[in-house]
Amino acid sequence: MKKILLMSAMALLSAGAFAQGRQENFNLLLKDDWQMQSVVTAPAAATEISKEKFDTQGWYKVSVPSTILAGLLANHVYNFDPFMGKNLEKLADPKLDKPWWFRREFTLPAAENGKNVILRLHGINYKANVWLNGVKIADSTKVKGPYRIIDLDLTKNINYSGANTLAIEVLRPFTPNKRDGDLAIDYADWIPYPQDYNGGIINNVEVKTYNKVGVKFPLVTTDFDLPSLAVAHLTVDAQVTNYTNKPQDAVIKGKINENIAFEKRVHLLANESKNINFSPVEFKQLNVKDPSIWWPWQYGKPNLNRIEVSAVVDKKLSNSVAESFGIREFTSKIIDENQSRQFIINGKPIMLRGAAWSPDIFQRRSTERQEQEIRLVRDMNMNIVRSEGKMEDDNFYDLCDKYGLMVMNGWMCCGTWQHPEKWDAAERKVAMASDSSVMYWLRNKASLFVWLNGSDMPPTDTSVERDYLKIEKQLKWPNPLLATANESKSKVSGYSGVKMAGPYEWVPPIYWETDATKKFGGTYSFATEISPGPSIPPYESLIKFIPKDSLNVTSADWNYHCGTGSFGTTKVFTKALYGRYGETASIKNYVAKAQAQNYEAHRAMMEAYGLNKYQTATGVVQWMLSNPWPGIIWHTYDYYLYPAGTYFGMKKAMEPLHVLYSYKTNEVAVINSYLKTFSGLKVKADVYNLDGSNKFNKTVVANIGADASKRLFALPAITGLSDTYLLRLELSDKGGESKSINWYWLSKKGDELNWKKSNWFTTPQSAYADYSALQSLPKTKLTVNQTSKAEGDSTSYIVNIKNTGSAVAFFVHLRALKGQGGDDILPVIFSDNYISLAPGESRVIKCTYNTKNADGAMPYLLTSAWNLDTAGSSGDGGFEDGLPKE
């Protein structure tokens, strides 16, 4: 009895831990206390392994979800860091190609005695044989595909009064990156593949009970009488299943926010499953006045409501499920001669700017890290994340719902998923079952705003797209559907109105506004994946995954942490860096210059799309947000969550009220991302020579409309400029409060592009801007003062920095360390960083981090700049050279 009570308590605790978005009256989440072993090491018969008293001595203890390699790493099987250098290759093991057992014992609470018991598998990669109490419940022809939700009936074999032994024999996928491989997780050219190809259990395993009839997958869709938002017409759907071999009658009850109730009787044939619908025409209470509406965070509050549906049989509760949803309506339309798709939320067009999400290389899940990353996304002022076929877990989507981030999701490139013409009947069945599962799973998430049925192209077999669309219509997917993430026209559904024509490699800031051909990455349409290529991590991160004797840009270890194929080196980026900023004397010098080049390139991309929003541009997704492992290309912050040049260039560009410089037209402009107008804005431009002398200044007063951009004036020809010079822009509101300060480093010699040699991933340069003089800026002094205070579980520092010298302080960088000489406190939020200061100028920077991440050390502030007089600077913390020569 003690064991039963303990398991009952554990079931409730598991359900509570899993209930951030969803709650059920009973849901046993089988998360911890699994054991894992290879069939090579444990060759016993499945009938014995799946029985209670089987000896598992020597098996690995794991938590699920877990891939095989994630389980081995969690058990410290390897005596090396798999991320250091090329150590990933050392994980190769013939046993990874053979099946692995995942075994777990569980006990049902006495209250569930006699009920129908269902095992729900929500992510087996790639297929499995499932055994319970010595009996095979399903084989690998039925349990196949990482994105399928599979319900298996355990009722005939369950032990209601004692322990049950579940054993899942997982067979990993093979060649998902090939045309004729398995429909599994595919990374294309992002990273080297983990040797188990993510074989394992990659999402939740749950045990559910029902009293004959069960209800699941609730959906609430919204219709407004646009443009009015005064009334939300809500429609509620759910799937109802009879788990018996006899006809059943049930009452399905619904409740929204405790104050709106509705119910309906349903008759089900033996083993029948069908949709039940509650319409606002039939149930007047579903016409909700003054609704609490979900908005993307920049447009309003991401308010969430609550839906609960339950099944009652013979006046007894069978089951109930409750989850959050958003009262919101996403639509889209094509503008600009079929080239640009504009997305609309609650009747308002929205400019989409964000980045592509990737889960960990070993599919490890951390609720804490997910929230840390979502906060970094918000801090960069992004409003969208794109997930290309690498589904996350419920917690991730719940966080996006909570924080008001929109999610773009869909099937992936570039291997088996992209070639349905090669599928046999079994693979097609996997694909269609996967599509159904994902629709059921994600359709009620407030943050999901679009689904893509293809990535780099529409499905090459048109019947596959038609079947997808049929499923999506039947399951009432409430948001826009696209055939592809690229610009091609589907033979089934027409133009996508989006594009993915590159670049993915380094291009200079001038690129984004000068793609006159409209063939590549210029500021038109919705660029679903695009990037100026490498994002070189700071030195402090590089030494965590590249051996110090390999810390150079041509080493095999360096290239191993780039991408693959066309992206296996940083040659293009490095050539531009040397051509623009001068040859480097050391890796630290290279990294410091790289932060400036990362900053200007990524800022320019986001600024250009913002400047041209709703004219020719409707959205842009940086490829990528984060790396699945420590990498050198395609991220906004690195694997260790260090925010460097790319991050702060992005953050600056996407300020909600932002002043900018157009590299193409030499104009100063303003972008307003708020849904309100501004009048009496003051915009000031100052041009400085490298010696700190002011060569030009101009101030204008401007008004700007809601969610708009406006060009104000062009900089004139200025005499007496140094070959490299600096532009400072500041925008203040009518009350005089500074809202945006933005510095540019410019050259009399501009970057030039060879458009005739453009390809799908880059446009080569024929000439480089000259910023080499920045290496010899006159030294200047800073004074730094700080105050700190605790705010709940966080610590904040207010840092006042003043340039007391006569030259511009260039690329001032703040770091918060775990004591003097310690590692960086990460993650950390700086209100701004990599800033510049005019002579006599002061700035106030706020630094915030979770107190526990300081590891008990006294935080130490370290300040650097490219031209800092470290000996002459004073105040709190320490000072160091921001452009080291050694």
mmCIF file of N, CA and C in Angstrom, residues 247-342:
data_model
loop_
_atom_site.group_PDB
_atom_site.id
_atom_site.type_symbol
_atom_site.label_atom_id
_atom_site.label_comp_id
_atom_site.label_asym_id
_atom_site.label_seq_id
_atom_site.Cartn_x
_atom_site.Cartn_y
_atom_site.Cartn_z
ATOM 1 N N PRO A 247 -20.756 0.171 -28.147
ATOM 2 C CA PRO A 247 -21.194 1.566 -28.279
ATOM 3 C C PRO A 247 -21.293 2.227 -26.902
ATOM 4 N N GLN A 248 -20.980 3.529 -26.871
ATOM 5 C CA GLN A 248 -21.018 4.273 -25.618
ATOM 6 C C GLN A 248 -21.660 5.643 -25.831
ATOM 7 N N ASP A 249 -22.329 6.109 -24.783
ATOM 8 C CA ASP A 249 -22.850 7.472 -24.749
ATOM 9 C C ASP A 249 -22.059 8.258 -23.712
ATOM 10 N N ALA A 250 -21.788 9.497 -24.026
ATOM 11 C CA ALA A 250 -21.038 10.341 -23.103
ATOM 12 C C ALA A 250 -21.526 11.773 -23.202
ATOM 13 N N VAL A 251 -21.293 12.513 -22.147
ATOM 14 C CA VAL A 251 -21.536 13.954 -22.148
ATOM 15 C C VAL A 251 -20.172 14.643 -22.174
ATOM 16 N N ILE A 252 -19.968 15.471 -23.186
ATOM 17 C CA ILE A 252 -18.725 16.220 -23.306
ATOM 18 C C ILE A 252 -18.996 17.633 -22.821
ATOM 19 N N LYS A 253 -18.273 18.023 -21.779
ATOM 20 C CA LYS A 253 -18.472 19.336 -21.175
ATOM 21 C C LYS A 253 -17.279 20.234 -21.468
ATOM 22 N N GLY A 254 -17.567 21.504 -21.654
ATOM 23 C CA GLY A 254 -16.514 22.478 -21.883
ATOM 24 C C GLY A 254 -16.647 23.658 -20.952
ATOM 25 N N LYS A 255 -15.516 24.278 -20.656
ATOM 26 C CA LYS A 255 -15.515 25.447 -19.784
ATOM 27 C C LYS A 255 -14.359 26.353 -20.195
ATOM 28 N N ILE A 256 -14.652 27.650 -20.314
ATOM 29 C CA ILE A 256 -13.632 28.643 -20.635
ATOM 30 C C ILE A 256 -13.568 29.657 -19.498
ATOM 31 N N ASN A 257 -12.380 29.754 -18.906
ATOM 32 C CA ASN A 257 -12.122 30.760 -17.863
ATOM 33 C C ASN A 257 -13.111 30.723 -16.704
ATOM 34 N N GLU A 258 -13.614 29.558 -16.364
ATOM 35 C CA GLU A 258 -14.489 29.368 -15.200
ATOM 36 C C GLU A 258 -15.877 29.977 -15.349
ATOM 37 N N ASN A 259 -16.086 30.838 -16.338
ATOM 38 C CA ASN A 259 -17.384 31.534 -16.398
ATOM 39 C C ASN A 259 -18.174 31.268 -17.671
ATOM 40 N N ILE A 260 -17.631 30.482 -18.587
ATOM 41 C CA ILE A 260 -18.363 30.131 -19.804
ATOM 42 C C ILE A 260 -18.425 28.612 -19.874
ATOM 43 N N ALA A 261 -19.622 28.047 -19.799
ATOM 44 C CA ALA A 261 -19.792 26.596 -19.786
ATOM 45 C C ALA A 261 -20.702 26.151 -20.921
ATOM 46 N N PHE A 262 -20.487 24.946 -21.411
ATOM 47 C CA PHE A 262 -21.288 24.388 -22.496
ATOM 48 C C PHE A 262 -21.102 22.882 -22.480
ATOM 49 N N GLU A 263 -22.056 22.149 -23.016
ATOM 50 C CA GLU A 263 -21.939 20.696 -23.048
ATOM 51 C C GLU A 263 -22.799 20.123 -24.163
ATOM 52 N N LYS A 264 -22.502 18.866 -24.505
ATOM 53 C CA LYS A 264 -23.208 18.195 -25.597
ATOM 54 C C LYS A 264 -23.075 16.690 -25.390
ATOM 55 N N ARG A 265 -24.164 15.961 -25.729
ATOM 56 C CA ARG A 265 -24.122 14.500 -25.671
ATOM 57 C C ARG A 265 -23.573 13.956 -26.988
ATOM 58 N N VAL A 266 -22.867 12.839 -26.877
ATOM 59 C CA VAL A 266 -22.298 12.227 -28.068
ATOM 60 C C VAL A 266 -22.480 10.717 -27.976
ATOM 61 N N HIS A 267 -22.795 10.112 -29.108
ATOM 62 C CA HIS A 267 -22.913 8.650 -29.190
ATOM 63 C C HIS A 267 -21.775 8.142 -30.053
ATOM 64 N N LEU A 268 -21.047 7.151 -29.528
ATOM 65 C CA LEU A 268 -19.887 6.616 -30.216
ATOM 66 C C LEU A 268 -20.061 5.125 -30.453
ATOM 67 N N LEU A 269 -19.740 4.703 -31.650
ATOM 68 C CA LEU A 269 -19.723 3.282 -31.946
ATOM 69 C C LEU A 269 -18.509 2.635 -31.293
ATOM 70 N N ALA A 270 -18.445 1.336 -31.310
ATOM 71 C CA ALA A 270 -17.321 0.614 -30.721
ATOM 72 C C ALA A 270 -16.005 1.103 -31.320
ATOM 73 N N ASN A 271 -15.070 1.497 -30.452
ATOM 74 C CA ASN A 271 -13.723 1.945 -30.848
ATOM 75 C C ASN A 271 -13.728 3.153 -31.783
ATOM 76 N N GLU A 272 -14.813 3.894 -31.805
ATOM 77 C CA GLU A 272 -14.912 5.045 -32.705
ATOM 78 C C GLU A 272 -14.226 6.264 -32.096
ATOM 79 N N SER A 273 -13.603 7.049 -32.967
ATOM 80 C CA SER A 273 -13.005 8.327 -32.581
ATOM 81 C C SER A 273 -13.502 9.389 -33.543
ATOM 82 N N LYS A 274 -13.992 10.493 -33.013
ATOM 83 C CA LYS A 274 -14.487 11.538 -33.900
ATOM 84 C C LYS A 274 -14.368 12.906 -33.242
ATOM 85 N N ASN A 275 -14.520 13.940 -34.057
ATOM 86 C CA ASN A 275 -14.456 15.320 -33.585
ATOM 87 C C ASN A 275 -15.811 15.747 -33.029
ATOM 88 N N ILE A 276 -15.790 16.508 -31.949
ATOM 89 C CA ILE A 276 -16.994 17.126 -31.429
ATOM 90 C C ILE A 276 -16.808 18.626 -31.491
ATOM 91 N N ASN A 277 -17.860 19.330 -31.859
ATOM 92 C CA ASN A 277 -17.765 20.748 -32.165
ATOM 93 C C ASN A 277 -18.796 21.549 -31.382
ATOM 94 N N PHE A 278 -18.361 22.686 -30.864
ATOM 95 C CA PHE A 278 -19.250 23.648 -30.213
ATOM 96 C C PHE A 278 -19.094 24.971 -30.949
ATOM 97 N N SER A 279 -20.131 25.399 -31.652
ATOM 98 C CA SER A 279 -20.038 26.607 -32.465
ATOM 99 C C SER A 279 -20.685 27.788 -31.748
ATOM 100 N N PRO A 280 -20.248 29.017 -32.068
ATOM 101 C CA PRO A 280 -20.866 30.192 -31.452
ATOM 102 C C PRO A 280 -22.286 30.440 -31.949
ATOM 103 N N VAL A 281 -22.658 29.796 -33.034
ATOM 104 C CA VAL A 281 -24.052 29.909 -33.501
ATOM 105 C C VAL A 281 -24.956 29.070 -32.602
ATOM 106 N N GLU A 282 -24.501 27.869 -32.270
ATOM 107 C CA GLU A 282 -25.296 26.972 -31.429
ATOM 108 C C GLU A 282 -25.216 27.340 -29.956
ATOM 109 N N PHE A 283 -24.040 27.818 -29.525
ATOM 110 C CA PHE A 283 -23.840 28.153 -28.113
ATOM 111 C C PHE A 283 -23.509 29.645 -28.032
ATOM 112 N N LYS A 284 -24.504 30.454 -27.735
ATOM 113 C CA LYS A 284 -24.374 31.909 -27.772
ATOM 114 C C LYS A 284 -23.317 32.422 -26.798
ATOM 115 N N GLN A 285 -23.086 31.662 -25.719
ATOM 116 C CA GLN A 285 -22.095 32.100 -24.735
ATOM 117 C C GLN A 285 -20.673 32.101 -25.287
ATOM 118 N N LEU A 286 -20.479 31.500 -26.464
ATOM 119 C CA LEU A 286 -19.160 31.504 -27.090
ATOM 120 C C LEU A 286 -18.906 32.768 -27.912
ATOM 121 N N ASN A 287 -19.864 33.682 -27.942
ATOM 122 C CA ASN A 287 -19.662 35.013 -28.513
ATOM 123 C C ASN A 287 -19.245 35.928 -27.355
ATOM 124 N N VAL A 288 -17.950 36.080 -27.181
ATOM 125 C CA VAL A 288 -17.394 36.694 -25.970
ATOM 126 C C VAL A 288 -17.157 38.185 -26.192
ATOM 127 N N LYS A 289 -17.794 39.001 -25.359
ATOM 128 C CA LYS A 289 -17.626 40.454 -25.439
ATOM 129 C C LYS A 289 -16.390 40.891 -24.641
ATOM 130 N N ASP A 290 -15.756 41.924 -25.113
ATOM 131 C CA ASP A 290 -14.550 42.473 -24.477
ATOM 132 C C ASP A 290 -13.549 41.374 -24.125
ATOM 133 N N PRO A 291 -13.150 40.591 -25.108
ATOM 134 C CA PRO A 291 -12.276 39.437 -24.825
ATOM 135 C C PRO A 291 -10.879 39.864 -24.396
ATOM 136 N N SER A 292 -10.219 38.989 -23.673
ATOM 137 C CA SER A 292 -8.820 39.178 -23.310
ATOM 138 C C SER A 292 -7.986 38.589 -24.448
ATOM 139 N N ILE A 293 -7.391 39.442 -25.257
ATOM 140 C CA ILE A 293 -6.801 39.057 -26.538
ATOM 141 C C ILE A 293 -5.308 38.789 -26.397
ATOM 142 N N TRP A 294 -4.836 37.774 -27.122
ATOM 143 C CA TRP A 294 -3.401 37.478 -27.204
ATOM 144 C C TRP A 294 -2.795 38.300 -28.331
ATOM 145 N N TRP A 295 -1.756 39.071 -27.978
ATOM 146 C CA TRP A 295 -1.007 39.850 -28.956
ATOM 147 C C TRP A 295 0.463 39.442 -28.908
ATOM 148 N N PRO A 296 1.176 39.514 -30.032
ATOM 149 C CA PRO A 296 2.635 39.444 -29.959
ATOM 150 C C PRO A 296 3.138 40.552 -29.042
ATOM 151 N N TRP A 297 4.219 40.310 -28.339
ATOM 152 C CA TRP A 297 4.598 41.169 -27.214
ATOM 153 C C TRP A 297 4.824 42.622 -27.585
ATOM 154 N N GLN A 298 5.233 42.919 -28.816
ATOM 155 C CA GLN A 298 5.467 44.307 -29.194
ATOM 156 C C GLN A 298 4.171 45.053 -29.506
ATOM 157 N N TYR A 299 3.096 44.300 -29.721
ATOM 158 C CA TYR A 299 1.816 44.921 -30.083
ATOM 159 C C TYR A 299 0.851 45.033 -28.914
ATOM 160 N N GLY A 300 1.128 44.333 -27.855
ATOM 161 C CA GLY A 300 0.230 44.340 -26.708
ATOM 162 C C GLY A 300 0.613 43.232 -25.747
ATOM 163 N N LYS A 301 -0.327 42.837 -24.902
ATOM 164 C CA LYS A 301 -0.054 41.788 -23.930
ATOM 165 C C LYS A 301 -0.424 40.419 -24.501
ATOM 166 N N PRO A 302 0.415 39.414 -24.276
ATOM 167 C CA PRO A 302 0.090 38.054 -24.727
ATOM 168 C C PRO A 302 -0.844 37.357 -23.729
ATOM 169 N N ASN A 303 -2.076 37.879 -23.652
ATOM 170 C CA ASN A 303 -3.038 37.344 -22.690
ATOM 171 C C ASN A 303 -3.440 35.927 -23.065
ATOM 172 N N LEU A 304 -3.465 35.051 -22.079
ATOM 173 C CA LEU A 304 -3.871 33.670 -22.290
ATOM 174 C C LEU A 304 -5.162 33.378 -21.547
ATOM 175 N N ASN A 305 -6.009 32.592 -22.181
ATOM 176 C CA ASN A 305 -7.249 32.126 -21.588
ATOM 177 C C ASN A 305 -7.120 30.627 -21.320
ATOM 178 N N ARG A 306 -8.141 30.047 -20.731
ATOM 179 C CA ARG A 306 -8.067 28.637 -20.339
ATOM 180 C C ARG A 306 -9.279 27.884 -20.843
ATOM 181 N N ILE A 307 -9.048 26.760 -21.515
ATOM 182 C CA ILE A 307 -10.120 25.886 -21.972
ATOM 183 C C ILE A 307 -10.009 24.553 -21.233
ATOM 184 N N GLU A 308 -11.139 24.050 -20.762
ATOM 185 C CA GLU A 308 -11.175 22.723 -20.165
ATOM 186 C C GLU A 308 -12.292 21.936 -20.824
ATOM 187 N N VAL A 309 -11.986 20.712 -21.239
ATOM 188 C CA VAL A 309 -13.016 19.823 -21.765
ATOM 189 C C VAL A 309 -12.941 18.523 -20.969
ATOM 190 N N SER A 310 -14.093 17.912 -20.760
ATOM 191 C CA SER A 310 -14.142 16.676 -19.989
ATOM 192 C C SER A 310 -15.184 15.744 -20.575
ATOM 193 N N ALA A 311 -14.983 14.470 -20.334
ATOM 194 C CA ALA A 311 -15.922 13.436 -20.764
ATOM 195 C C ALA A 311 -16.543 12.801 -19.523
ATOM 196 N N VAL A 312 -17.856 12.683 -19.529
ATOM 197 C CA VAL A 312 -18.596 12.069 -18.424
ATOM 198 C C VAL A 312 -19.378 10.878 -18.975
ATOM 199 N N VAL A 313 -19.179 9.721 -18.371
ATOM 200 C CA VAL A 313 -19.864 8.497 -18.781
ATOM 201 C C VAL A 313 -20.581 7.925 -17.558
ATOM 202 N N ASP A 314 -21.873 7.658 -17.719
ATOM 203 C CA ASP A 314 -22.674 7.130 -16.607
ATOM 204 C C ASP A 314 -22.548 8.017 -15.368
ATOM 205 N N LYS A 315 -22.551 9.338 -15.627
ATOM 206 C CA LYS A 315 -22.496 10.350 -14.567
ATOM 207 C C LYS A 315 -21.174 10.350 -13.793
ATOM 208 N N LYS A 316 -20.160 9.670 -14.344
ATOM 209 C CA LYS A 316 -18.844 9.650 -13.717
ATOM 210 C C LYS A 316 -17.826 10.295 -14.661
ATOM 211 N N LEU A 317 -16.929 11.091 -14.059
ATOM 212 C CA LEU A 317 -15.892 11.721 -14.865
ATOM 213 C C LEU A 317 -14.961 10.661 -15.440
ATOM 214 N N SER A 318 -14.828 10.662 -16.741
ATOM 215 C CA SER A 318 -13.859 9.769 -17.375
ATOM 216 C C SER A 318 -12.496 10.426 -17.410
ATOM 217 N N ASN A 319 -12.424 11.601 -17.997
ATOM 218 C CA ASN A 319 -11.168 12.366 -17.980
ATOM 219 C C ASN A 319 -11.457 13.821 -18.289
ATOM 220 N N SER A 320 -10.518 14.668 -17.942
ATOM 221 C CA SER A 320 -10.592 16.086 -18.292
ATOM 222 C C SER A 320 -9.207 16.552 -18.694
ATOM 223 N N VAL A 321 -9.179 17.515 -19.587
ATOM 224 C CA VAL A 321 -7.922 18.114 -20.016
ATOM 225 C C VAL A 321 -8.129 19.618 -20.124
ATOM 226 N N ALA A 322 -7.210 20.365 -19.555
ATOM 227 C CA ALA A 322 -7.270 21.826 -19.594
ATOM 228 C C ALA A 322 -5.946 22.365 -20.102
ATOM 229 N N GLU A 323 -6.017 23.412 -20.920
ATOM 230 C CA GLU A 323 -4.791 24.031 -21.410
ATOM 231 C C GLU A 323 -5.055 25.477 -21.785
ATOM 232 N N SER A 324 -3.982 26.224 -21.913
ATOM 233 C CA SER A 324 -4.093 27.634 -22.267
ATOM 234 C C SER A 324 -4.283 27.791 -23.765
ATOM 235 N N PHE A 325 -4.934 28.875 -24.144
ATOM 236 C CA PHE A 325 -5.075 29.213 -25.552
ATOM 237 C C PHE A 325 -5.133 30.727 -25.672
ATOM 238 N N GLY A 326 -4.960 31.199 -26.881
ATOM 239 C CA GLY A 326 -5.016 32.632 -27.120
ATOM 240 C C GLY A 326 -6.220 33.002 -27.961
ATOM 241 N N ILE A 327 -6.921 34.040 -27.560
ATOM 242 C CA ILE A 327 -7.966 34.603 -28.412
ATOM 243 C C ILE A 327 -7.246 35.530 -29.381
ATOM 244 N N ARG A 328 -7.036 35.034 -30.594
ATOM 245 C CA ARG A 328 -6.308 35.777 -31.631
ATOM 246 C C ARG A 328 -6.625 35.183 -32.971
ATOM 247 N N GLU A 329 -6.420 35.968 -34.027
ATOM 248 C CA GLU A 329 -6.727 35.531 -35.387
ATOM 249 C C GLU A 329 -5.570 35.900 -36.311
ATOM 250 N N PHE A 330 -4.887 34.889 -36.837
ATOM 251 C CA PHE A 330 -3.806 35.084 -37.801
ATOM 252 C C PHE A 330 -4.325 34.873 -39.218
ATOM 253 N N THR A 331 -4.002 35.792 -40.096
ATOM 254 C CA THR A 331 -4.294 35.639 -41.527
ATOM 255 C C THR A 331 -3.069 36.125 -42.300
ATOM 256 N N SER A 332 -3.133 36.026 -43.608
ATOM 257 C CA SER A 332 -2.046 36.544 -44.438
ATOM 258 C C SER A 332 -2.593 36.895 -45.813
ATOM 259 N N LYS A 333 -1.811 37.681 -46.550
ATOM 260 C CA LYS A 333 -2.182 38.023 -47.921
ATOM 261 C C LYS A 333 -0.918 38.279 -48.724
ATOM 262 N N ILE A 334 -1.042 38.124 -50.044
ATOM 263 C CA ILE A 334 0.073 38.350 -50.956
ATOM 264 C C ILE A 334 0.019 39.786 -51.446
ATOM 265 N N ILE A 335 1.169 40.469 -51.390
ATOM 266 C CA ILE A 335 1.289 41.812 -51.942
ATOM 267 C C ILE A 335 2.487 41.834 -52.885
ATOM 268 N N ASP A 336 2.707 42.927 -53.538
ATOM 269 C CA ASP A 336 3.918 43.150 -54.336
ATOM 270 C C ASP A 336 4.090 42.094 -55.425
ATOM 271 N N GLU A 337 3.077 41.947 -56.268
ATOM 272 C CA GLU A 337 3.147 41.081 -57.447
ATOM 273 C C GLU A 337 3.579 39.652 -57.102
ATOM 274 N N ASN A 338 2.905 39.066 -56.156
ATOM 275 C CA ASN A 338 3.101 37.660 -55.755
ATOM 276 C C ASN A 338 4.431 37.391 -55.053
ATOM 277 N N GLN A 339 5.177 38.418 -54.713
ATOM 278 C CA GLN A 339 6.492 38.184 -54.119
ATOM 279 C C GLN A 339 6.499 38.251 -52.602
ATOM 280 N N SER A 340 5.586 38.975 -52.003
ATOM 281 C CA SER A 340 5.660 39.234 -50.575
ATOM 282 C C SER A 340 4.370 38.825 -49.876
ATOM 283 N N ARG A 341 4.513 37.946 -48.885
ATOM 284 C CA ARG A 341 3.357 37.574 -48.059
ATOM 285 C C ARG A 341 3.400 38.400 -46.780
ATOM 286 N N GLN A 342 2.294 39.060 -46.527
ATOM 287 C CA GLN A 342 2.168 39.873 -45.322
ATOM 288 C C GLN A 342 1.292 39.136 -44.322
#
